[in-house]
JSON list of C-alpha atoms in Angstrom, two decimals:
[
{"chain": "P", "resi": 17, "resn": "UNK", "atom": "CA", "xyz": [140.70, 130.37, -29.00]},
{"chain": "P", "resi": 18, "resn": "UNK", "atom": "CA", "xyz": [138.06, 132.96, -28.26]},
{"chain": "P", "resi": 19, "resn": "UNK", "atom": "CA", "xyz": [140.62, 135.75, -27.81]},
{"chain": "P", "resi": 20, "resn": "UNK", "atom": "CA", "xyz": [141.58, 135.35, -31.45]},
{"chain": "P", "resi": 21, "resn": "UNK", "atom": "CA", "xyz": [138.28, 137.04, -32.33]},
{"chain": "P", "resi": 22, "resn": "UNK", "atom": "CA", "xyz": [139.29, 140.30, -30.66]},
{"chain": "P", "resi": 23, "resn": "UNK", "atom": "CA", "xyz": [139.67, 143.21, -33.06]},
{"chain": "P", "resi": 24, "resn": "UNK", "atom": "CA", "xyz": [142.83, 144.44, -31.36]},
{"chain": "P", "resi": 25, "resn": "UNK", "atom": "CA", "xyz": [143.83, 142.15, -28.51]},
{"chain": "P", "resi": 26, "resn": "UNK", "atom": "CA", "xyz": [146.78, 144.24, -27.31]},
{"chain": "P", "resi": 27, "resn": "UNK", "atom": "CA", "xyz": [144.86, 147.54, -27.33]},
{"chain": "P", "resi": 28, "resn": "UNK", "atom": "CA", "xyz": [141.78, 146.03, -25.71]},
{"chain": "P", "resi": 29, "resn": "UNK", "atom": "CA", "xyz": [143.84, 144.30, -23.03]},
{"chain": "P", "resi": 30, "resn": "UNK", "atom": "CA", "xyz": [145.67, 147.54, -22.21]},
{"chain": "P", "resi": 31, "resn": "UNK", "atom": "CA", "xyz": [142.35, 149.34, -21.77]},
{"chain": "P", "resi": 32, "resn": "UNK", "atom": "CA", "xyz": [140.97, 146.53, -19.61]},
{"chain": "P", "resi": 33, "resn": "UNK", "atom": "CA", "xyz": [144.06, 146.41, -17.39]},
{"chain": "P", "resi": 34, "resn": "UNK", "atom": "CA", "xyz": [143.98, 150.20, -17.03]},
{"chain": "P", "resi": 35, "resn": "UNK", "atom": "CA", "xyz": [140.33, 150.02, -15.91]},
{"chain": "P", "resi": 36, "resn": "UNK", "atom": "CA", "xyz": [141.14, 147.31, -13.35]},
{"chain": "P", "resi": 37, "resn": "UNK", "atom": "CA", "xyz": [144.08, 149.33, -12.04]},
{"chain": "P", "resi": 38, "resn": "UNK", "atom": "CA", "xyz": [141.85, 152.39, -11.68]},
{"chain": "P", "resi": 39, "resn": "UNK", "atom": "CA", "xyz": [139.24, 150.42, -9.72]},
{"chain": "P", "resi": 40, "resn": "UNK", "atom": "CA", "xyz": [141.91, 148.97, -7.45]},
{"chain": "P", "resi": 41, "resn": "UNK", "atom": "CA", "xyz": [143.39, 152.39, -6.78]},
{"chain": "P", "resi": 42, "resn": "UNK", "atom": "CA", "xyz": [140.00, 153.97, -6.05]},
{"chain": "P", "resi": 43, "resn": "UNK", "atom": "CA", "xyz": [138.99, 151.17, -3.70]},
{"chain": "P", "resi": 44, "resn": "UNK", "atom": "CA", "xyz": [142.31, 151.47, -1.88]},
{"chain": "P", "resi": 45, "resn": "UNK", "atom": "CA", "xyz": [141.72, 155.21, -1.39]},
{"chain": "P", "resi": 46, "resn": "UNK", "atom": "CA", "xyz": [138.27, 154.48, 0.00]},
{"chain": "P", "resi": 47, "resn": "UNK", "atom": "CA", "xyz": [139.55, 151.92, 2.49]},
{"chain": "P", "resi": 48, "resn": "UNK", "atom": "CA", "xyz": [142.35, 154.26, 3.60]},
{"chain": "P", "resi": 49, "resn": "UNK", "atom": "CA", "xyz": [139.85, 157.08, 4.15]},
{"chain": "P", "resi": 50, "resn": "UNK", "atom": "CA", "xyz": [137.58, 154.85, 6.24]},
{"chain": "P", "resi": 51, "resn": "UNK", "atom": "CA", "xyz": [140.59, 153.99, 8.42]},
{"chain": "P", "resi": 52, "resn": "UNK", "atom": "CA", "xyz": [141.53, 157.65, 8.79]},
{"chain": "P", "resi": 53, "resn": "UNK", "atom": "CA", "xyz": [137.96, 158.49, 9.82]},
{"chain": "P", "resi": 54, "resn": "UNK", "atom": "CA", "xyz": [137.92, 155.57, 12.29]},
{"chain": "P", "resi": 55, "resn": "UNK", "atom": "CA", "xyz": [134.71, 154.18, 10.84]},
{"chain": "P", "resi": 56, "resn": "UNK", "atom": "CA", "xyz": [136.05, 151.13, 9.01]},
{"chain": "P", "resi": 57, "resn": "UNK", "atom": "CA", "xyz": [134.73, 148.78, 11.70]},
{"chain": "P", "resi": 58, "resn": "UNK", "atom": "CA", "xyz": [131.24, 150.21, 11.31]},
{"chain": "P", "resi": 59, "resn": "UNK", "atom": "CA", "xyz": [131.08, 150.22, 7.52]},
{"chain": "P", "resi": 60, "resn": "UNK", "atom": "CA", "xyz": [129.83, 147.49, 5.21]},
{"chain": "P", "resi": 61, "resn": "UNK", "atom": "CA", "xyz": [131.63, 147.28, 1.87]},
{"chain": "P", "resi": 62, "resn": "UNK", "atom": "CA", "xyz": [129.95, 145.20, -0.79]},
{"chain": "P", "resi": 63, "resn": "UNK", "atom": "CA", "xyz": [131.90, 144.62, -4.00]},
{"chain": "P", "resi": 64, "resn": "UNK", "atom": "CA", "xyz": [130.29, 142.88, -6.97]},
{"chain": "P", "resi": 65, "resn": "UNK", "atom": "CA", "xyz": [129.23, 143.40, -10.59]},
{"chain": "P", "resi": 66, "resn": "UNK", "atom": "CA", "xyz": [126.05, 143.48, -12.62]},
{"chain": "P", "resi": 67, "resn": "UNK", "atom": "CA", "xyz": [126.79, 141.02, -15.42]},
{"chain": "P", "resi": 68, "resn": "UNK", "atom": "CA", "xyz": [129.45, 139.01, -17.18]},
{"chain": "P", "resi": 69, "resn": "UNK", "atom": "CA", "xyz": [132.07, 140.49, -19.50]},
{"chain": "P", "resi": 70, "resn": "UNK", "atom": "CA", "xyz": [131.17, 142.09, -22.80]},
{"chain": "P", "resi": 71, "resn": "UNK", "atom": "CA", "xyz": [131.50, 140.13, -26.03]},
{"chain": "P", "resi": 72, "resn": "UNK", "atom": "CA", "xyz": [134.32, 140.67, -28.52]},
{"chain": "P", "resi": 73, "resn": "UNK", "atom": "CA", "xyz": [131.77, 141.29, -31.26]},
{"chain": "P", "resi": 74, "resn": "UNK", "atom": "CA", "xyz": [130.49, 144.49, -29.67]},
{"chain": "P", "resi": 75, "resn": "UNK", "atom": "CA", "xyz": [132.36, 147.35, -31.30]},
{"chain": "P", "resi": 76, "resn": "UNK", "atom": "CA", "xyz": [131.21, 150.36, -29.27]},
{"chain": "P", "resi": 77, "resn": "UNK", "atom": "CA", "xyz": [133.80, 149.91, -26.50]},
{"chain": "P", "resi": 78, "resn": "UNK", "atom": "CA", "xyz": [137.57, 149.62, -26.86]},
{"chain": "P", "resi": 79, "resn": "UNK", "atom": "CA", "xyz": [137.88, 146.96, -24.16]},
{"chain": "P", "resi": 80, "resn": "UNK", "atom": "CA", "xyz": [135.01, 144.74, -25.30]},
{"chain": "P", "resi": 81, "resn": "UNK", "atom": "CA", "xyz": [135.32, 141.15, -24.22]},
{"chain": "P", "resi": 82, "resn": "UNK", "atom": "CA", "xyz": [138.49, 141.29, -22.16]},
{"chain": "P", "resi": 83, "resn": "UNK", "atom": "CA", "xyz": [136.91, 139.88, -19.00]},
{"chain": "P", "resi": 84, "resn": "UNK", "atom": "CA", "xyz": [136.96, 136.11, -18.58]},
{"chain": "P", "resi": 85, "resn": "UNK", "atom": "CA", "xyz": [134.13, 133.88, -17.36]},
{"chain": "P", "resi": 86, "resn": "UNK", "atom": "CA", "xyz": [136.40, 130.95, -16.53]},
{"chain": "P", "resi": 87, "resn": "UNK", "atom": "CA", "xyz": [134.57, 127.66, -16.91]},
{"chain": "P", "resi": 88, "resn": "UNK", "atom": "CA", "xyz": [131.12, 129.20, -17.19]},
{"chain": "P", "resi": 89, "resn": "UNK", "atom": "CA", "xyz": [129.10, 129.32, -20.40]},
{"chain": "P", "resi": 90, "resn": "UNK", "atom": "CA", "xyz": [127.92, 132.68, -21.71]},
{"chain": "P", "resi": 91, "resn": "UNK", "atom": "CA", "xyz": [128.89, 136.32, -21.40]},
{"chain": "P", "resi": 92, "resn": "UNK", "atom": "CA", "xyz": [127.01, 139.61, -21.00]},
{"chain": "P", "resi": 93, "resn": "UNK", "atom": "CA", "xyz": [123.36, 139.44, -22.17]},
{"chain": "P", "resi": 94, "resn": "UNK", "atom": "CA", "xyz": [123.21, 135.68, -21.56]},
{"chain": "P", "resi": 95, "resn": "UNK", "atom": "CA", "xyz": [121.24, 134.04, -18.74]},
{"chain": "P", "resi": 96, "resn": "UNK", "atom": "CA", "xyz": [123.76, 131.20, -18.63]},
{"chain": "P", "resi": 97, "resn": "UNK", "atom": "CA", "xyz": [126.09, 131.33, -15.63]},
{"chain": "P", "resi": 98, "resn": "UNK", "atom": "CA", "xyz": [128.80, 133.27, -17.46]},
{"chain": "P", "resi": 99, "resn": "UNK", "atom": "CA", "xyz": [126.38, 136.14, -17.88]},
{"chain": "P", "resi": 100, "resn": "UNK", "atom": "CA", "xyz": [124.83, 136.26, -14.41]},
{"chain": "P", "resi": 101, "resn": "UNK", "atom": "CA", "xyz": [127.17, 134.58, -11.88]},
{"chain": "P", "resi": 102, "resn": "UNK", "atom": "CA", "xyz": [129.27, 137.36, -10.41]},
{"chain": "P", "resi": 103, "resn": "UNK", "atom": "CA", "xyz": [132.04, 137.51, -7.80]},
{"chain": "P", "resi": 104, "resn": "UNK", "atom": "CA", "xyz": [130.84, 139.02, -4.54]},
{"chain": "P", "resi": 105, "resn": "UNK", "atom": "CA", "xyz": [133.08, 140.27, -1.74]},
{"chain": "P", "resi": 106, "resn": "UNK", "atom": "CA", "xyz": [131.59, 141.62, 1.50]},
{"chain": "P", "resi": 107, "resn": "UNK", "atom": "CA", "xyz": [133.65, 143.27, 4.24]},
{"chain": "P", "resi": 108, "resn": "UNK", "atom": "CA", "xyz": [132.50, 144.37, 7.69]},
{"chain": "P", "resi": 109, "resn": "UNK", "atom": "CA", "xyz": [135.07, 143.73, 10.42]},
{"chain": "P", "resi": 110, "resn": "UNK", "atom": "CA", "xyz": [133.60, 141.97, 13.44]},
{"chain": "P", "resi": 111, "resn": "UNK", "atom": "CA", "xyz": [130.30, 141.25, 11.69]},
{"chain": "P", "resi": 112, "resn": "UNK", "atom": "CA", "xyz": [131.15, 139.37, 8.49]},
{"chain": "P", "resi": 113, "resn": "UNK", "atom": "CA", "xyz": [133.61, 136.50, 9.10]},
{"chain": "P", "resi": 114, "resn": "UNK", "atom": "CA", "xyz": [136.98, 137.20, 7.52]},
{"chain": "P", "resi": 115, "resn": "UNK", "atom": "CA", "xyz": [138.63, 134.85, 5.02]},
{"chain": "P", "resi": 116, "resn": "UNK", "atom": "CA", "xyz": [135.45, 132.82, 4.52]},
{"chain": "P", "resi": 117, "resn": "UNK", "atom": "CA", "xyz": [134.36, 131.63, 1.10]},
{"chain": "P", "resi": 118, "resn": "UNK", "atom": "CA", "xyz": [130.73, 130.58, 0.65]},
{"chain": "P", "resi": 119, "resn": "UNK", "atom": "CA", "xyz": [130.31, 128.44, -2.46]},
{"chain": "P", "resi": 120, "resn": "UNK", "atom": "CA", "xyz": [126.79, 127.17, -1.79]},
{"chain": "P", "resi": 121, "resn": "UNK", "atom": "CA", "xyz": [124.48, 130.05, -0.77]},
{"chain": "P", "resi": 122, "resn": "UNK", "atom": "CA", "xyz": [122.55, 131.67, -3.63]},
{"chain": "P", "resi": 123, "resn": "UNK", "atom": "CA", "xyz": [122.23, 135.45, -3.47]},
{"chain": "P", "resi": 124, "resn": "UNK", "atom": "CA", "xyz": [120.88, 137.86, -6.08]},
{"chain": "P", "resi": 125, "resn": "UNK", "atom": "CA", "xyz": [120.88, 141.61, -6.58]},
{"chain": "P", "resi": 126, "resn": "UNK", "atom": "CA", "xyz": [117.17, 141.67, -5.68]},
{"chain": "P", "resi": 127, "resn": "UNK", "atom": "CA", "xyz": [118.21, 140.72, -2.13]},
{"chain": "P", "resi": 128, "resn": "UNK", "atom": "CA", "xyz": [120.16, 143.93, -1.64]},
{"chain": "P", "resi": 129, "resn": "UNK", "atom": "CA", "xyz": [117.29, 146.19, -0.50]},
{"chain": "P", "resi": 130, "resn": "UNK", "atom": "CA", "xyz": [115.84, 143.95, 2.26]},
{"chain": "P", "resi": 131, "resn": "UNK", "atom": "CA", "xyz": [119.33, 142.93, 3.38]},
{"chain": "P", "resi": 132, "resn": "UNK", "atom": "CA", "xyz": [120.59, 146.51, 3.77]},
{"chain": "P", "resi": 133, "resn": "UNK", "atom": "CA", "xyz": [117.41, 147.44, 5.62]},
{"chain": "P", "resi": 134, "resn": "UNK", "atom": "CA", "xyz": [117.96, 144.57, 8.02]},
{"chain": "P", "resi": 135, "resn": "UNK", "atom": "CA", "xyz": [121.63, 145.38, 8.61]},
{"chain": "P", "resi": 136, "resn": "UNK", "atom": "CA", "xyz": [120.79, 149.05, 9.20]},
{"chain": "P", "resi": 137, "resn": "UNK", "atom": "CA", "xyz": [117.89, 148.15, 11.54]},
{"chain": "P", "resi": 138, "resn": "UNK", "atom": "CA", "xyz": [115.42, 149.85, 9.20]},
{"chain": "P", "resi": 139, "resn": "UNK", "atom": "CA", "xyz": [111.94, 148.54, 8.40]},
{"chain": "P", "resi": 140, "resn": "UNK", "atom": "CA", "xyz": [111.73, 146.58, 5.18]},
{"chain": "P", "resi": 141, "resn": "UNK", "atom": "CA", "xyz": [109.26, 148.30, 2.81]},
{"chain": "P", "resi": 142, "resn": "UNK", "atom": "CA", "xyz": [105.80, 146.75, 2.98]},
{"chain": "P", "resi": 143, "resn": "UNK", "atom": "CA", "xyz": [105.70, 145.81, -0.69]},
{"chain": "P", "resi": 144, "resn": "UNK", "atom": "CA", "xyz": [105.96, 142.54, -2.55]},
{"chain": "P", "resi": 145, "resn": "UNK", "atom": "CA", "xyz": [109.74, 142.34, -2.94]},
{"chain": "P", "resi": 146, "resn": "UNK", "atom": "CA", "xyz": [111.42, 139.85, -5.25]},
{"chain": "P", "resi": 147, "resn": "UNK", "atom": "CA", "xyz": [114.39, 139.54, -2.90]},
{"chain": "P", "resi": 148, "resn": "UNK", "atom": "CA", "xyz": [114.87, 138.32, 0.64]},
{"chain": "P", "resi": 149, "resn": "UNK", "atom": "CA", "xyz": [116.94, 139.29, 3.66]},
{"chain": "P", "resi": 150, "resn": "UNK", "atom": "CA", "xyz": [120.26, 137.45, 3.38]},
{"chain": "P", "resi": 151, "resn": "UNK", "atom": "CA", "xyz": [122.02, 139.25, 6.20]},
{"chain": "P", "resi": 152, "resn": "UNK", "atom": "CA", "xyz": [122.37, 135.91, 8.00]},
{"chain": "P", "resi": 153, "resn": "UNK", "atom": "CA", "xyz": [124.32, 134.56, 5.03]},
{"chain": "P", "resi": 154, "resn": "UNK", "atom": "CA", "xyz": [126.64, 137.58, 5.12]},
{"chain": "P", "resi": 155, "resn": "UNK", "atom": "CA", "xyz": [127.16, 136.98, 8.84]},
{"chain": "P", "resi": 156, "resn": "UNK", "atom": "CA", "xyz": [128.41, 133.47, 8.14]},
{"chain": "P", "resi": 157, "resn": "UNK", "atom": "CA", "xyz": [125.44, 131.14, 7.81]},
{"chain": "P", "resi": 158, "resn": "UNK", "atom": "CA", "xyz": [125.03, 128.97, 4.73]},
{"chain": "P", "resi": 159, "resn": "UNK", "atom": "CA", "xyz": [121.44, 128.13, 3.90]},
{"chain": "P", "resi": 160, "resn": "UNK", "atom": "CA", "xyz": [119.03, 127.52, 1.07]},
{"chain": "P", "resi": 161, "resn": "UNK", "atom": "CA", "xyz": [117.04, 130.41, -0.36]},
{"chain": "P", "resi": 162, "resn": "UNK", "atom": "CA", "xyz": [113.50, 130.92, 0.88]},
{"chain": "P", "resi": 163, "resn": "UNK", "atom": "CA", "xyz": [112.25, 131.74, -2.60]},
{"chain": "P", "resi": 164, "resn": "UNK", "atom": "CA", "xyz": [113.56, 131.18, -6.14]},
{"chain": "P", "resi": 165, "resn": "UNK", "atom": "CA", "xyz": [115.40, 133.67, -8.30]},
{"chain": "P", "resi": 166, "resn": "UNK", "atom": "CA", "xyz": [113.93, 134.59, -11.69]},
{"chain": "P", "resi": 167, "resn": "UNK", "atom": "CA", "xyz": [115.36, 136.18, -14.84]},
{"chain": "P", "resi": 168, "resn": "UNK", "atom": "CA", "xyz": [114.10, 137.40, -18.19]},
{"chain": "P", "resi": 169, "resn": "UNK", "atom": "CA", "xyz": [116.14, 138.60, -21.16]},
{"chain": "P", "resi": 170, "resn": "UNK", "atom": "CA", "xyz": [114.11, 139.94, -24.05]},
{"chain": "P", "resi": 171, "resn": "UNK", "atom": "CA", "xyz": [116.90, 140.63, -26.54]},
{"chain": "P", "resi": 172, "resn": "UNK", "atom": "CA", "xyz": [119.61, 138.65, -28.29]},
{"chain": "P", "resi": 173, "resn": "UNK", "atom": "CA", "xyz": [123.22, 137.93, -27.43]},
{"chain": "P", "resi": 174, "resn": "UNK", "atom": "CA", "xyz": [126.30, 139.09, -29.33]},
{"chain": "P", "resi": 175, "resn": "UNK", "atom": "CA", "xyz": [128.70, 136.75, -31.01]},
{"chain": "P", "resi": 176, "resn": "UNK", "atom": "CA", "xyz": [128.46, 133.08, -30.07]},
{"chain": "P", "resi": 177, "resn": "UNK", "atom": "CA", "xyz": [124.82, 132.02, -30.39]},
{"chain": "P", "resi": 178, "resn": "UNK", "atom": "CA", "xyz": [125.49, 129.01, -28.17]},
{"chain": "P", "resi": 179, "resn": "UNK", "atom": "CA", "xyz": [125.35, 131.60, -25.38]},
{"chain": "P", "resi": 180, "resn": "UNK", "atom": "CA", "xyz": [121.71, 132.43, -26.15]},
{"chain": "P", "resi": 181, "resn": "UNK", "atom": "CA", "xyz": [119.38, 130.48, -23.87]},
{"chain": "P", "resi": 182, "resn": "UNK", "atom": "CA", "xyz": [115.58, 130.64, -23.76]},
{"chain": "P", "resi": 183, "resn": "UNK", "atom": "CA", "xyz": [114.24, 134.00, -22.60]},
{"chain": "P", "resi": 184, "resn": "UNK", "atom": "CA", "xyz": [113.23, 132.98, -19.06]},
{"chain": "P", "resi": 185, "resn": "UNK", "atom": "CA", "xyz": [115.10, 131.28, -16.21]},
{"chain": "P", "resi": 186, "resn": "UNK", "atom": "CA", "xyz": [114.45, 130.18, -12.64]},
{"chain": "P", "resi": 187, "resn": "UNK", "atom": "CA", "xyz": [116.98, 129.05, -10.03]},
{"chain": "P", "resi": 188, "resn": "UNK", "atom": "CA", "xyz": [115.56, 127.03, -7.15]},
{"chain": "P", "resi": 189, "resn": "UNK", "atom": "CA", "xyz": [118.04, 125.24, -4.95]},
{"chain": "P", "resi": 190, "resn": "UNK", "atom": "CA", "xyz": [120.39, 123.12, -7.03]},
{"chain": "P", "resi": 191, "resn": "UNK", "atom": "CA", "xyz": [118.26, 123.36, -10.17]},
{"chain": "P", "resi": 192, "resn": "UNK", "atom": "CA", "xyz": [118.12, 125.99, -12.91]},
{"chain": "P", "resi": 193, "resn": "UNK", "atom": "CA", "xyz": [115.43, 125.80, -15.57]},
{"chain": "P", "resi": 194, "resn": "UNK", "atom": "CA", "xyz": [115.04, 127.79, -18.79]},
{"chain": "P", "resi": 195, "resn": "UNK", "atom": "CA", "xyz": [112.01, 128.15, -21.04]},
{"chain": "P", "resi": 196, "resn": "UNK", "atom": "CA", "xyz": [110.44, 130.43, -23.61]},
{"chain": "P", "resi": 197, "resn": "UNK", "atom": "CA", "xyz": [107.33, 132.38, -22.50]},
{"chain": "P", "resi": 198, "resn": "UNK", "atom": "CA", "xyz": [105.12, 129.87, -24.32]},
{"chain": "P", "resi": 199, "resn": "UNK", "atom": "CA", "xyz": [106.65, 126.99, -22.34]},
{"chain": "P", "resi": 200, "resn": "UNK", "atom": "CA", "xyz": [108.78, 125.65, -25.20]},
{"chain": "P", "resi": 201, "resn": "UNK", "atom": "CA", "xyz": [112.51, 125.01, -25.44]},
{"chain": "P", "resi": 202, "resn": "UNK", "atom": "CA", "xyz": [112.88, 123.79, -21.87]},
{"chain": "P", "resi": 203, "resn": "UNK", "atom": "CA", "xyz": [116.41, 123.35, -20.51]},
{"chain": "P", "resi": 204, "resn": "UNK", "atom": "CA", "xyz": [117.21, 122.02, -17.04]},
{"chain": "P", "resi": 205, "resn": "UNK", "atom": "CA", "xyz": [120.62, 121.97, -15.38]},
{"chain": "P", "resi": 206, "resn": "UNK", "atom": "CA", "xyz": [121.88, 120.70, -12.04]},
{"chain": "P", "resi": 207, "resn": "UNK", "atom": "CA", "xyz": [124.22, 123.60, -11.28]},
{"chain": "P", "resi": 208, "resn": "UNK", "atom": "CA", "xyz": [126.41, 122.09, -8.51]},
{"chain": "P", "resi": 209, "resn": "UNK", "atom": "CA", "xyz": [127.32, 119.12, -10.72]},
{"chain": "P", "resi": 210, "resn": "UNK", "atom": "CA", "xyz": [127.11, 120.94, -14.04]},
{"chain": "P", "resi": 211, "resn": "UNK", "atom": "CA", "xyz": [128.02, 124.62, -13.53]},
{"chain": "P", "resi": 212, "resn": "UNK", "atom": "CA", "xyz": [128.97, 124.87, -17.20]},
{"chain": "P", "resi": 213, "resn": "UNK", "atom": "CA", "xyz": [125.36, 124.05, -18.17]},
{"chain": "P", "resi": 214, "resn": "UNK", "atom": "CA", "xyz": [126.22, 121.41, -20.75]},
{"chain": "P", "resi": 215, "resn": "UNK", "atom": "CA", "xyz": [123.91, 118.50, -19.81]},
{"chain": "P", "resi": 216, "resn": "UNK", "atom": "CA", "xyz": [120.24, 119.38, -20.37]},
{"chain": "P", "resi": 217, "resn": "UNK", "atom": "CA", "xyz": [118.31, 117.09, -18.00]},
{"chain": "P", "resi": 218, "resn": "UNK", "atom": "CA", "xyz": [114.80, 118.24, -18.95]},
{"chain": "P", "resi": 219, "resn": "UNK", "atom": "CA", "xyz": [113.88, 114.89, -20.50]},
{"chain": "P", "resi": 220, "resn": "UNK", "atom": "CA", "xyz": [115.43, 112.82, -17.72]},
{"chain": "P", "resi": 221, "resn": "UNK", "atom": "CA", "xyz": [113.98, 114.78, -14.77]},
{"chain": "P", "resi": 222, "resn": "UNK", "atom": "CA", "xyz": [110.33, 115.48, -15.70]},
{"chain": "P", "resi": 223, "resn": "UNK", "atom": "CA", "xyz": [109.30, 115.83, -12.04]},
{"chain": "P", "resi": 224, "resn": "UNK", "atom": "CA", "xyz": [111.67, 118.77, -11.59]},
{"chain": "P", "resi": 225, "resn": "UNK", "atom": "CA", "xyz": [110.41, 120.35, -14.80]},
{"chain": "P", "resi": 226, "resn": "UNK", "atom": "CA", "xyz": [106.80, 119.92, -13.63]},
{"chain": "P", "resi": 227, "resn": "UNK", "atom": "CA", "xyz": [107.68, 121.71, -10.40]},
{"chain": "P", "resi": 228, "resn": "UNK", "atom": "CA", "xyz": [109.66, 124.64, -11.80]},
{"chain": "P", "resi": 229, "resn": "UNK", "atom": "CA", "xyz": [108.12, 125.37, -15.20]},
{"chain": "P", "resi": 230, "resn": "UNK", "atom": "CA", "xyz": [104.68, 126.47, -13.87]},
{"chain": "P", "resi": 231, "resn": "UNK", "atom": "CA", "xyz": [106.39, 128.80, -11.36]},
{"chain": "P", "resi": 232, "resn": "UNK", "atom": "CA", "xyz": [108.49, 130.35, -14.11]},
{"chain": "P", "resi": 233, "resn": "UNK", "atom": "CA", "xyz": [105.56, 130.89, -16.47]},
{"chain": "P", "resi": 234, "resn": "UNK", "atom": "CA", "xyz": [103.38, 132.31, -13.70]},
{"chain": "P", "resi": 235, "resn": "UNK", "atom": "CA", "xyz": [106.15, 134.74, -12.76]},
{"chain": "P", "resi": 236, "resn": "UNK", "atom": "CA", "xyz": [106.36, 135.82, -16.40]},
{"chain": "P", "resi": 237, "resn": "UNK", "atom": "CA", "xyz": [102.60, 136.42, -16.51]},
{"chain": "P", "resi": 238, "resn": "UNK", "atom": "CA", "xyz": [102.88, 138.62, -13.41]},
{"chain": "P", "resi": 239, "resn": "UNK", "atom": "CA", "xyz": [105.34, 141.03, -15.05]},
{"chain": "P", "resi": 240, "resn": "UNK", "atom": "CA", "xyz": [104.29, 144.42, -16.46]},
{"chain": "P", "resi": 241, "resn": "UNK", "atom": "CA", "xyz": [103.85, 144.39, -20.23]}
]
């Protein structure tokens, strides 16, 4: 079991639970204050995270690795789903439908700027943004993305090397493709049917690879060096 690799499971779990309790308490104070100020119905709260849980092999934090990724492969520093698929909770009474769970729409952190601008009725900056306005998704509409999501990770991963994918990734609709910057080591996964990213379909679906790989490599070439 992966938890057996923890340096001090009891101590690390206590630290992790204390951190979660602190977050819960602070968020509760915030919600109470919004109610007291009578602005809760005009306030958007967006709760998410930046990456998956740390690995047990990292020794610079006392609670390393306590978070769980469930069924997903990978942890922090990995481009597999366990490293980049995060919970996301949005709350805005009367605007965002309550008690609704969207399991199909694909949203990334790069969408935050244009989405907030749209919700606040502010002009979206006239620059080439990587993200798109997903305010309609927050309001209750499920739809496909208008443009793919891209990732690059230039360093290694800690611990389990099975969590280390190629350096680049693209998610377009139901497909997620990985490759090295030179176009080698291609991996292709159908995320709805294989969210654990176990069955590499690159050899079986060459048409999908031919569609996504050039986009991914062109995106890489467009990045600052």
